Amino acid sequence: MLDNAIKYTTPHGSVNIQVVQHGSECILKVRDTGVGIHPDEKDRIFDRFYRADKSRSRQMGGHGLGLAIAKWIVETHKGKIDVESEQEKGSTFTVRLPMSQKVKKS
C-alpha cells in the first residue's frame, strides 16, 4: 500500500500513515494525494495481476500482486482491508486487524 501510494502520488503531493488502536483493533491508514482509482476499477484492485492503469504500471514496474498479497496477509490475520478513493484527489487504504488477547500466565 505504501509503495503504491508513493508511486501514484504526483510531485508535491503527500503520503500519510496513521496507526491507532481503537477498542480491540489496530487500524492502519495509508492516505495519499495521488491520481486516485476510477470507481469502475475499485472492486478489482485486490485481484492478482490486476493493474488499473496498464500504461502507468508498466513504466513504474510491479506485477499487479502487491494489493492481492496485502489482502491475503490481512485476511489471514482475521482482518479487513478497504479503500476509499476519488480520481485526481487520492486514496485511503484502511487495514483493521484484531489485537491479540494476552496469554494468562499460570
mmCIF file of N, CA, C and O in Angstrom, residues 20-100:
data_model
loop_
_atom_site.group_PDB
_atom_site.id
_atom_site.type_symbol
_atom_site.label_atom_id
_atom_site.label_comp_id
_atom_site.label_asym_id
_atom_site.label_seq_id
_atom_site.Cartn_x
_atom_site.Cartn_y
_atom_site.Cartn_z
ATOM 1 N N VAL A 20 -3.481 3.517 14.756
ATOM 2 C CA VAL A 20 -4.142 3.772 16.035
ATOM 3 C C VAL A 20 -4.755 2.488 16.556
ATOM 4 O O VAL A 20 -5.045 1.566 15.792
ATOM 5 N N GLN A 21 -4.947 2.454 17.848
ATOM 6 C CA GLN A 21 -5.693 1.361 18.458
ATOM 7 C C GLN A 21 -7.091 1.883 18.727
ATOM 8 O O GLN A 21 -7.267 2.960 19.300
ATOM 9 N N HIS A 22 -8.080 1.138 18.292
ATOM 10 C CA HIS A 22 -9.473 1.508 18.527
ATOM 11 C C HIS A 22 -10.178 0.283 19.099
ATOM 12 O O HIS A 22 -10.427 -0.682 18.378
ATOM 13 N N GLY A 23 -10.427 0.313 20.390
ATOM 14 C CA GLY A 23 -11.016 -0.855 21.040
ATOM 15 C C GLY A 23 -10.083 -2.037 20.919
ATOM 16 O O GLY A 23 -8.917 -1.956 21.289
ATOM 17 N N SER A 24 -10.584 -3.116 20.353
ATOM 18 C CA SER A 24 -9.772 -4.335 20.225
ATOM 19 C C SER A 24 -9.150 -4.465 18.835
ATOM 20 O O SER A 24 -8.748 -5.550 18.437
ATOM 21 N N GLU A 25 -9.081 -3.353 18.103
ATOM 22 C CA GLU A 25 -8.498 -3.376 16.762
ATOM 23 C C GLU A 25 -7.305 -2.436 16.657
ATOM 24 O O GLU A 25 -7.249 -1.397 17.308
ATOM 25 N N CYS A 26 -6.385 -2.821 15.791
ATOM 26 C CA CYS A 26 -5.307 -1.940 15.368
ATOM 27 C C CYS A 26 -5.701 -1.477 13.964
ATOM 28 O O CYS A 26 -6.026 -2.303 13.105
ATOM 29 N N ILE A 27 -5.709 -0.172 13.758
ATOM 30 C CA ILE A 27 -6.125 0.379 12.472
ATOM 31 C C ILE A 27 -4.951 1.101 11.824
ATOM 32 O O ILE A 27 -4.357 1.991 12.426
ATOM 33 N N LEU A 28 -4.634 0.694 10.610
ATOM 34 C CA LEU A 28 -3.577 1.306 9.815
ATOM 35 C C LEU A 28 -4.229 1.994 8.629
ATOM 36 O O LEU A 28 -5.035 1.381 7.923
ATOM 37 N N LYS A 29 -3.894 3.273 8.414
ATOM 38 C CA LYS A 29 -4.389 4.002 7.247
ATOM 39 C C LYS A 29 -3.211 4.550 6.469
ATOM 40 O O LYS A 29 -2.306 5.147 7.042
ATOM 41 N N VAL A 30 -3.240 4.319 5.167
ATOM 42 C CA VAL A 30 -2.265 4.907 4.257
ATOM 43 C C VAL A 30 -3.073 5.808 3.322
ATOM 44 O O VAL A 30 -3.915 5.328 2.561
ATOM 45 N N ARG A 31 -2.824 7.096 3.430
ATOM 46 C CA ARG A 31 -3.584 8.094 2.671
ATOM 47 C C ARG A 31 -2.621 8.842 1.749
ATOM 48 O O ARG A 31 -1.546 9.253 2.176
ATOM 49 N N ASP A 32 -3.029 9.009 0.485
ATOM 50 C CA ASP A 32 -2.193 9.757 -0.452
ATOM 51 C C ASP A 32 -3.031 10.787 -1.205
ATOM 52 O O ASP A 32 -4.252 10.729 -1.188
ATOM 53 N N THR A 33 -2.329 11.711 -1.836
ATOM 54 C CA THR A 33 -2.986 12.730 -2.657
ATOM 55 C C THR A 33 -2.693 12.462 -4.128
ATOM 56 O O THR A 33 -2.528 13.383 -4.917
ATOM 57 N N GLY A 34 -2.645 11.194 -4.467
ATOM 58 C CA GLY A 34 -2.265 10.768 -5.816
ATOM 59 C C GLY A 34 -3.390 10.813 -6.824
ATOM 60 O O GLY A 34 -4.374 11.530 -6.665
ATOM 61 N N VAL A 35 -3.232 10.007 -7.860
ATOM 62 C CA VAL A 35 -4.133 10.024 -9.005
ATOM 63 C C VAL A 35 -5.508 9.428 -8.690
ATOM 64 O O VAL A 35 -6.470 9.658 -9.408
ATOM 65 N N GLY A 36 -5.600 8.660 -7.636
ATOM 66 C CA GLY A 36 -6.875 8.045 -7.278
ATOM 67 C C GLY A 36 -7.195 6.830 -8.125
ATOM 68 O O GLY A 36 -6.442 6.459 -9.027
ATOM 69 N N ILE A 37 -8.310 6.214 -7.826
ATOM 70 C CA ILE A 37 -8.740 4.993 -8.509
ATOM 71 C C ILE A 37 -10.122 5.233 -9.084
ATOM 72 O O ILE A 37 -11.029 5.703 -8.377
ATOM 73 N N HIS A 38 -10.285 4.912 -10.349
ATOM 74 C CA HIS A 38 -11.590 5.074 -11.003
ATOM 75 C C HIS A 38 -12.613 4.164 -10.312
ATOM 76 O O HIS A 38 -12.287 3.016 -9.968
ATOM 77 N N PRO A 39 -13.839 4.635 -10.113
ATOM 78 C CA PRO A 39 -14.860 3.811 -9.431
ATOM 79 C C PRO A 39 -15.054 2.428 -10.056
ATOM 80 O O PRO A 39 -15.293 1.447 -9.353
ATOM 81 N N ASP A 40 -14.936 2.327 -11.378
ATOM 82 C CA ASP A 40 -15.099 1.027 -12.055
ATOM 83 C C ASP A 40 -13.972 0.057 -11.726
ATOM 84 O O ASP A 40 -14.130 -1.155 -11.879
ATOM 85 N N GLU A 41 -12.826 0.557 -11.303
ATOM 86 C CA GLU A 41 -11.658 -0.275 -11.016
ATOM 87 C C GLU A 41 -11.599 -0.721 -9.557
ATOM 88 O O GLU A 41 -10.896 -1.665 -9.220
ATOM 89 N N LYS A 42 -12.294 -0.018 -8.693
ATOM 90 C CA LYS A 42 -12.170 -0.217 -7.244
ATOM 91 C C LYS A 42 -12.402 -1.663 -6.794
ATOM 92 O O LYS A 42 -11.694 -2.160 -5.937
ATOM 93 N N ASP A 43 -13.351 -2.345 -7.385
ATOM 94 C CA ASP A 43 -13.667 -3.720 -6.981
ATOM 95 C C ASP A 43 -12.616 -4.729 -7.436
ATOM 96 O O ASP A 43 -12.590 -5.845 -6.945
ATOM 97 N N ARG A 44 -11.735 -4.345 -8.356
ATOM 98 C CA ARG A 44 -10.784 -5.306 -8.922
ATOM 99 C C ARG A 44 -9.358 -5.112 -8.440
ATOM 100 O O ARG A 44 -8.505 -5.953 -8.702
ATOM 101 N N ILE A 45 -9.049 -4.027 -7.763
ATOM 102 C CA ILE A 45 -7.653 -3.724 -7.446
ATOM 103 C C ILE A 45 -6.994 -4.741 -6.523
ATOM 104 O O ILE A 45 -5.770 -4.811 -6.472
ATOM 105 N N PHE A 46 -7.784 -5.538 -5.803
ATOM 106 C CA PHE A 46 -7.212 -6.556 -4.923
ATOM 107 C C PHE A 46 -7.068 -7.909 -5.624
ATOM 108 O O PHE A 46 -6.624 -8.881 -5.028
ATOM 109 N N ASP A 47 -7.451 -7.983 -6.911
ATOM 110 C CA ASP A 47 -7.305 -9.210 -7.689
ATOM 111 C C ASP A 47 -5.844 -9.382 -8.101
ATOM 112 O O ASP A 47 -5.173 -8.405 -8.449
ATOM 113 N N ARG A 48 -5.367 -10.627 -8.089
ATOM 114 C CA ARG A 48 -3.999 -10.901 -8.520
ATOM 115 C C ARG A 48 -3.796 -10.484 -9.978
ATOM 116 O O ARG A 48 -4.669 -10.711 -10.812
ATOM 117 N N PHE A 49 -2.664 -9.871 -10.248
ATOM 118 C CA PHE A 49 -2.217 -9.460 -11.576
ATOM 119 C C PHE A 49 -3.047 -8.339 -12.197
ATOM 120 O O PHE A 49 -2.839 -7.984 -13.351
ATOM 121 N N TYR A 50 -3.973 -7.769 -11.439
ATOM 122 C CA TYR A 50 -4.791 -6.685 -11.996
ATOM 123 C C TYR A 50 -4.063 -5.349 -11.875
ATOM 124 O O TYR A 50 -3.501 -5.034 -10.830
ATOM 125 N N ARG A 51 -4.071 -4.588 -12.933
ATOM 126 C CA ARG A 51 -3.498 -3.241 -12.938
ATOM 127 C C ARG A 51 -4.555 -2.287 -13.464
ATOM 128 O O ARG A 51 -5.035 -2.451 -14.590
ATOM 129 N N ALA A 52 -4.894 -1.286 -12.686
ATOM 130 C CA ALA A 52 -5.918 -0.339 -13.104
ATOM 131 C C ALA A 52 -5.447 0.488 -14.304
ATOM 132 O O ALA A 52 -6.182 0.669 -15.262
ATOM 133 N N ASP A 53 -4.233 0.996 -14.256
ATOM 134 C CA ASP A 53 -3.694 1.809 -15.335
ATOM 135 C C ASP A 53 -2.533 1.054 -15.957
ATOM 136 O O ASP A 53 -1.412 1.109 -15.482
ATOM 137 N N LYS A 54 -2.814 0.327 -17.029
ATOM 138 C CA LYS A 54 -1.821 -0.567 -17.629
ATOM 139 C C LYS A 54 -0.551 0.172 -18.078
ATOM 140 O O LYS A 54 0.545 -0.274 -17.820
ATOM 141 N N SER A 55 -0.692 1.305 -18.726
ATOM 142 C CA SER A 55 0.484 2.007 -19.238
ATOM 143 C C SER A 55 1.332 2.554 -18.100
ATOM 144 O O SER A 55 2.549 2.453 -18.106
ATOM 145 N N ARG A 56 0.721 3.116 -17.108
ATOM 146 C CA ARG A 56 1.460 3.677 -15.980
ATOM 147 C C ARG A 56 2.144 2.569 -15.186
ATOM 148 O O ARG A 56 3.263 2.718 -14.730
ATOM 149 N N SER A 57 1.486 1.443 -15.005
ATOM 150 C CA SER A 57 2.057 0.344 -14.240
ATOM 151 C C SER A 57 3.319 -0.209 -14.901
ATOM 152 O O SER A 57 4.274 -0.534 -14.229
ATOM 153 N N ARG A 58 3.321 -0.330 -16.219
ATOM 154 C CA ARG A 58 4.499 -0.832 -16.914
ATOM 155 C C ARG A 58 5.691 0.098 -16.712
ATOM 156 O O ARG A 58 6.806 -0.335 -16.522
ATOM 157 N N GLN A 59 5.448 1.389 -16.726
ATOM 158 C CA GLN A 59 6.521 2.360 -16.540
ATOM 159 C C GLN A 59 7.087 2.289 -15.130
ATOM 160 O O GLN A 59 8.266 2.522 -14.916
ATOM 161 N N MET A 60 6.260 1.978 -14.167
ATOM 162 C CA MET A 60 6.669 2.027 -12.762
ATOM 163 C C MET A 60 7.068 0.672 -12.214
ATOM 164 O O MET A 60 7.443 0.569 -11.053
ATOM 165 N N GLY A 61 6.961 -0.368 -13.011
ATOM 166 C CA GLY A 61 7.331 -1.691 -12.533
ATOM 167 C C GLY A 61 6.194 -2.360 -11.784
ATOM 168 O O GLY A 61 5.084 -1.860 -11.716
ATOM 169 N N GLY A 62 6.477 -3.512 -11.225
ATOM 170 C CA GLY A 62 5.463 -4.258 -10.491
ATOM 171 C C GLY A 62 4.761 -5.263 -11.383
ATOM 172 O O GLY A 62 4.867 -5.229 -12.610
ATOM 173 N N HIS A 63 4.032 -6.158 -10.729
ATOM 174 C CA HIS A 63 3.354 -7.234 -11.452
ATOM 175 C C HIS A 63 1.873 -7.320 -11.131
ATOM 176 O O HIS A 63 1.216 -8.268 -11.523
ATOM 177 N N GLY A 64 1.349 -6.363 -10.380
ATOM 178 C CA GLY A 64 -0.062 -6.416 -10.037
ATOM 179 C C GLY A 64 -0.358 -7.394 -8.917
ATOM 180 O O GLY A 64 -1.467 -7.907 -8.811
ATOM 181 N N LEU A 65 0.629 -7.665 -8.080
ATOM 182 C CA LEU A 65 0.438 -8.620 -6.980
ATOM 183 C C LEU A 65 0.387 -7.960 -5.602
ATOM 184 O O LEU A 65 -0.118 -8.556 -4.654
ATOM 185 N N GLY A 66 0.901 -6.760 -5.469
ATOM 186 C CA GLY A 66 1.058 -6.133 -4.156
ATOM 187 C C GLY A 66 -0.214 -6.061 -3.330
ATOM 188 O O GLY A 66 -0.244 -6.481 -2.169
ATOM 189 N N LEU A 67 -1.288 -5.534 -3.899
ATOM 190 C CA LEU A 67 -2.530 -5.404 -3.132
ATOM 191 C C LEU A 67 -3.191 -6.758 -2.891
ATOM 192 O O LEU A 67 -3.823 -6.956 -1.852
ATOM 193 N N ALA A 68 -3.029 -7.697 -3.816
ATOM 194 C CA ALA A 68 -3.563 -9.048 -3.606
ATOM 195 C C ALA A 68 -2.849 -9.719 -2.437
ATOM 196 O O ALA A 68 -3.486 -10.366 -1.595
ATOM 197 N N ILE A 69 -1.534 -9.539 -2.362
ATOM 198 C CA ILE A 69 -0.764 -10.108 -1.256
ATOM 199 C C ILE A 69 -1.141 -9.420 0.056
ATOM 200 O O ILE A 69 -1.325 -10.076 1.083
ATOM 201 N N ALA A 70 -1.281 -8.085 0.017
ATOM 202 C CA ALA A 70 -1.683 -7.349 1.224
ATOM 203 C C ALA A 70 -3.028 -7.859 1.736
ATOM 204 O O ALA A 70 -3.200 -8.098 2.932
ATOM 205 N N LYS A 71 -3.978 -8.052 0.828
ATOM 206 C CA LYS A 71 -5.301 -8.553 1.226
ATOM 207 C C LYS A 71 -5.188 -9.948 1.840
ATOM 208 O O LYS A 71 -5.814 -10.240 2.854
ATOM 209 N N TRP A 72 -4.389 -10.812 1.230
ATOM 210 C CA TRP A 72 -4.220 -12.171 1.742
ATOM 211 C C TRP A 72 -3.634 -12.132 3.157
ATOM 212 O O TRP A 72 -4.110 -12.840 4.049
ATOM 213 N N ILE A 73 -2.610 -11.315 3.368
ATOM 214 C CA ILE A 73 -1.987 -11.208 4.697
ATOM 215 C C ILE A 73 -2.995 -10.711 5.726
ATOM 216 O O ILE A 73 -3.128 -11.278 6.815
ATOM 217 N N VAL A 74 -3.719 -9.659 5.381
ATOM 218 C CA VAL A 74 -4.696 -9.086 6.306
ATOM 219 C C VAL A 74 -5.776 -10.112 6.643
ATOM 220 O O VAL A 74 -6.119 -10.322 7.814
ATOM 221 N N GLU A 75 -6.326 -10.768 5.650
ATOM 222 C CA GLU A 75 -7.393 -11.749 5.892
ATOM 223 C C GLU A 75 -6.888 -12.976 6.633
ATOM 224 O O GLU A 75 -7.624 -13.560 7.430
ATOM 225 N N THR A 76 -5.637 -13.370 6.403
ATOM 226 C CA THR A 76 -5.053 -14.486 7.141
ATOM 227 C C THR A 76 -4.992 -14.178 8.635
ATOM 228 O O THR A 76 -5.115 -15.073 9.463
ATOM 229 N N HIS A 77 -4.824 -12.898 8.956
ATOM 230 C CA HIS A 77 -4.788 -12.468 10.354
ATOM 231 C C HIS A 77 -6.157 -12.005 10.852
ATOM 232 O O HIS A 77 -6.257 -11.290 11.838
ATOM 233 N N LYS A 78 -7.208 -12.442 10.141
ATOM 234 C CA LYS A 78 -8.598 -12.173 10.500
ATOM 235 C C LYS A 78 -8.933 -10.680 10.513
ATOM 236 O O LYS A 78 -9.748 -10.215 11.297
ATOM 237 N N GLY A 79 -8.299 -9.958 9.600
ATOM 238 C CA GLY A 79 -8.541 -8.528 9.477
ATOM 239 C C GLY A 79 -9.325 -8.195 8.220
ATOM 240 O O GLY A 79 -9.772 -9.075 7.485
ATOM 241 N N LYS A 80 -9.470 -6.902 7.993
ATOM 242 C CA LYS A 80 -10.187 -6.400 6.822
ATOM 243 C C LYS A 80 -9.359 -5.285 6.189
ATOM 244 O O LYS A 80 -8.683 -4.534 6.885
ATOM 245 N N ILE A 81 -9.445 -5.187 4.875
ATOM 246 C CA ILE A 81 -8.781 -4.118 4.146
ATOM 247 C C ILE A 81 -9.808 -3.477 3.227
ATOM 248 O O ILE A 81 -10.652 -4.166 2.652
ATOM 249 N N ASP A 82 -9.735 -2.153 3.130
ATOM 250 C CA ASP A 82 -10.707 -1.420 2.327
ATOM 251 C C ASP A 82 -10.020 -0.212 1.715
ATOM 252 O O ASP A 82 -8.966 0.221 2.192
ATOM 253 N N VAL A 83 -10.621 0.338 0.682
ATOM 254 C CA VAL A 83 -10.082 1.534 0.048
ATOM 255 C C VAL A 83 -11.211 2.525 -0.227
ATOM 256 O O VAL A 83 -12.321 2.128 -0.580
ATOM 257 N N GLU A 84 -10.901 3.776 -0.013
ATOM 258 C CA GLU A 84 -11.755 4.884 -0.437
ATOM 259 C C GLU A 84 -10.902 5.710 -1.373
ATOM 260 O O GLU A 84 -9.734 5.975 -1.077
ATOM 261 N N SER A 85 -11.460 6.113 -2.505
ATOM 262 C CA SER A 85 -10.651 6.834 -3.475
ATOM 263 C C SER A 85 -11.506 7.754 -4.314
ATOM 264 O O SER A 85 -12.679 7.477 -4.569
ATOM 265 N N GLU A 86 -10.882 8.831 -4.743
ATOM 266 C CA GLU A 86 -11.511 9.763 -5.663
ATOM 267 C C GLU A 86 -10.453 10.152 -6.697
ATOM 268 O O GLU A 86 -9.336 10.529 -6.327
ATOM 269 N N GLN A 87 -10.808 10.039 -7.959
ATOM 270 C CA GLN A 87 -9.841 10.335 -9.007
ATOM 271 C C GLN A 87 -9.299 11.753 -8.876
ATOM 272 O O GLN A 87 -10.041 12.684 -8.556
ATOM 273 N N GLU A 88 -8.008 11.867 -9.092
ATOM 274 C CA GLU A 88 -7.260 13.121 -9.034
ATOM 275 C C GLU A 88 -7.219 13.749 -7.641
ATOM 276 O O GLU A 88 -6.749 14.862 -7.480
ATOM 277 N N LYS A 89 -7.744 13.043 -6.626
ATOM 278 C CA LYS A 89 -7.695 13.561 -5.255
ATOM 279 C C LYS A 89 -6.986 12.609 -4.307
ATOM 280 O O LYS A 89 -6.599 12.991 -3.224
ATOM 281 N N GLY A 90 -6.852 11.338 -4.696
ATOM 282 C CA GLY A 90 -6.114 10.398 -3.875
ATOM 283 C C GLY A 90 -6.929 9.241 -3.340
ATOM 284 O O GLY A 90 -8.116 9.109 -3.623
ATOM 285 N N SER A 91 -6.248 8.434 -2.543
ATOM 286 C CA SER A 91 -6.836 7.216 -1.997
ATOM 287 C C SER A 91 -6.459 7.051 -0.531
ATOM 288 O O SER A 91 -5.415 7.533 -0.100
ATOM 289 N N THR A 92 -7.333 6.359 0.191
ATOM 290 C CA THR A 92 -7.046 5.976 1.568
ATOM 291 C C THR A 92 -7.303 4.485 1.697
ATOM 292 O O THR A 92 -8.425 4.019 1.485
ATOM 293 N N PHE A 93 -6.245 3.751 2.022
ATOM 294 C CA PHE A 93 -6.358 2.319 2.291
ATOM 295 C C PHE A 93 -6.412 2.147 3.799
ATOM 296 O O PHE A 93 -5.582 2.707 4.520
ATOM 297 N N THR A 94 -7.383 1.378 4.270
ATOM 298 C CA THR A 94 -7.555 1.140 5.698
ATOM 299 C C THR A 94 -7.465 -0.348 5.978
ATOM 300 O O THR A 94 -8.156 -1.150 5.346
ATOM 301 N N VAL A 95 -6.596 -0.694 6.913
ATOM 302 C CA VAL A 95 -6.446 -2.080 7.359
ATOM 303 C C VAL A 95 -6.879 -2.137 8.818
ATOM 304 O O VAL A 95 -6.426 -1.341 9.641
ATOM 305 N N ARG A 96 -7.757 -3.065 9.126
ATOM 306 C CA ARG A 96 -8.212 -3.286 10.500
ATOM 307 C C ARG A 96 -7.801 -4.694 10.913
ATOM 308 O O ARG A 96 -8.200 -5.662 10.275
ATOM 309 N N LEU A 97 -6.989 -4.768 11.972
ATOM 310 C CA LEU A 97 -6.526 -6.062 12.468
ATOM 311 C C LEU A 97 -6.939 -6.231 13.918
ATOM 312 O O LEU A 97 -6.803 -5.289 14.715
ATOM 313 N N PRO A 98 -7.442 -7.411 14.271
ATOM 314 C CA PRO A 98 -7.783 -7.633 15.677
ATOM 315 C C PRO A 98 -6.522 -7.687 16.530
ATOM 316 O O PRO A 98 -5.498 -8.206 16.097
ATOM 317 N N MET A 99 -6.602 -7.095 17.705
ATOM 318 C CA MET A 99 -5.489 -7.154 18.648
ATOM 319 C C MET A 99 -5.525 -8.538 19.287
ATOM 320 O O MET A 99 -6.596 -9.076 19.583
ATOM 321 N N SER A 100 -4.372 -9.136 19.522
ATOM 322 C CA SER A 100 -4.338 -10.463 20.127
ATOM 323 C C SER A 100 -4.661 -10.357 21.610
ATOM 324 O O SER A 100 -4.410 -9.327 22.253
#
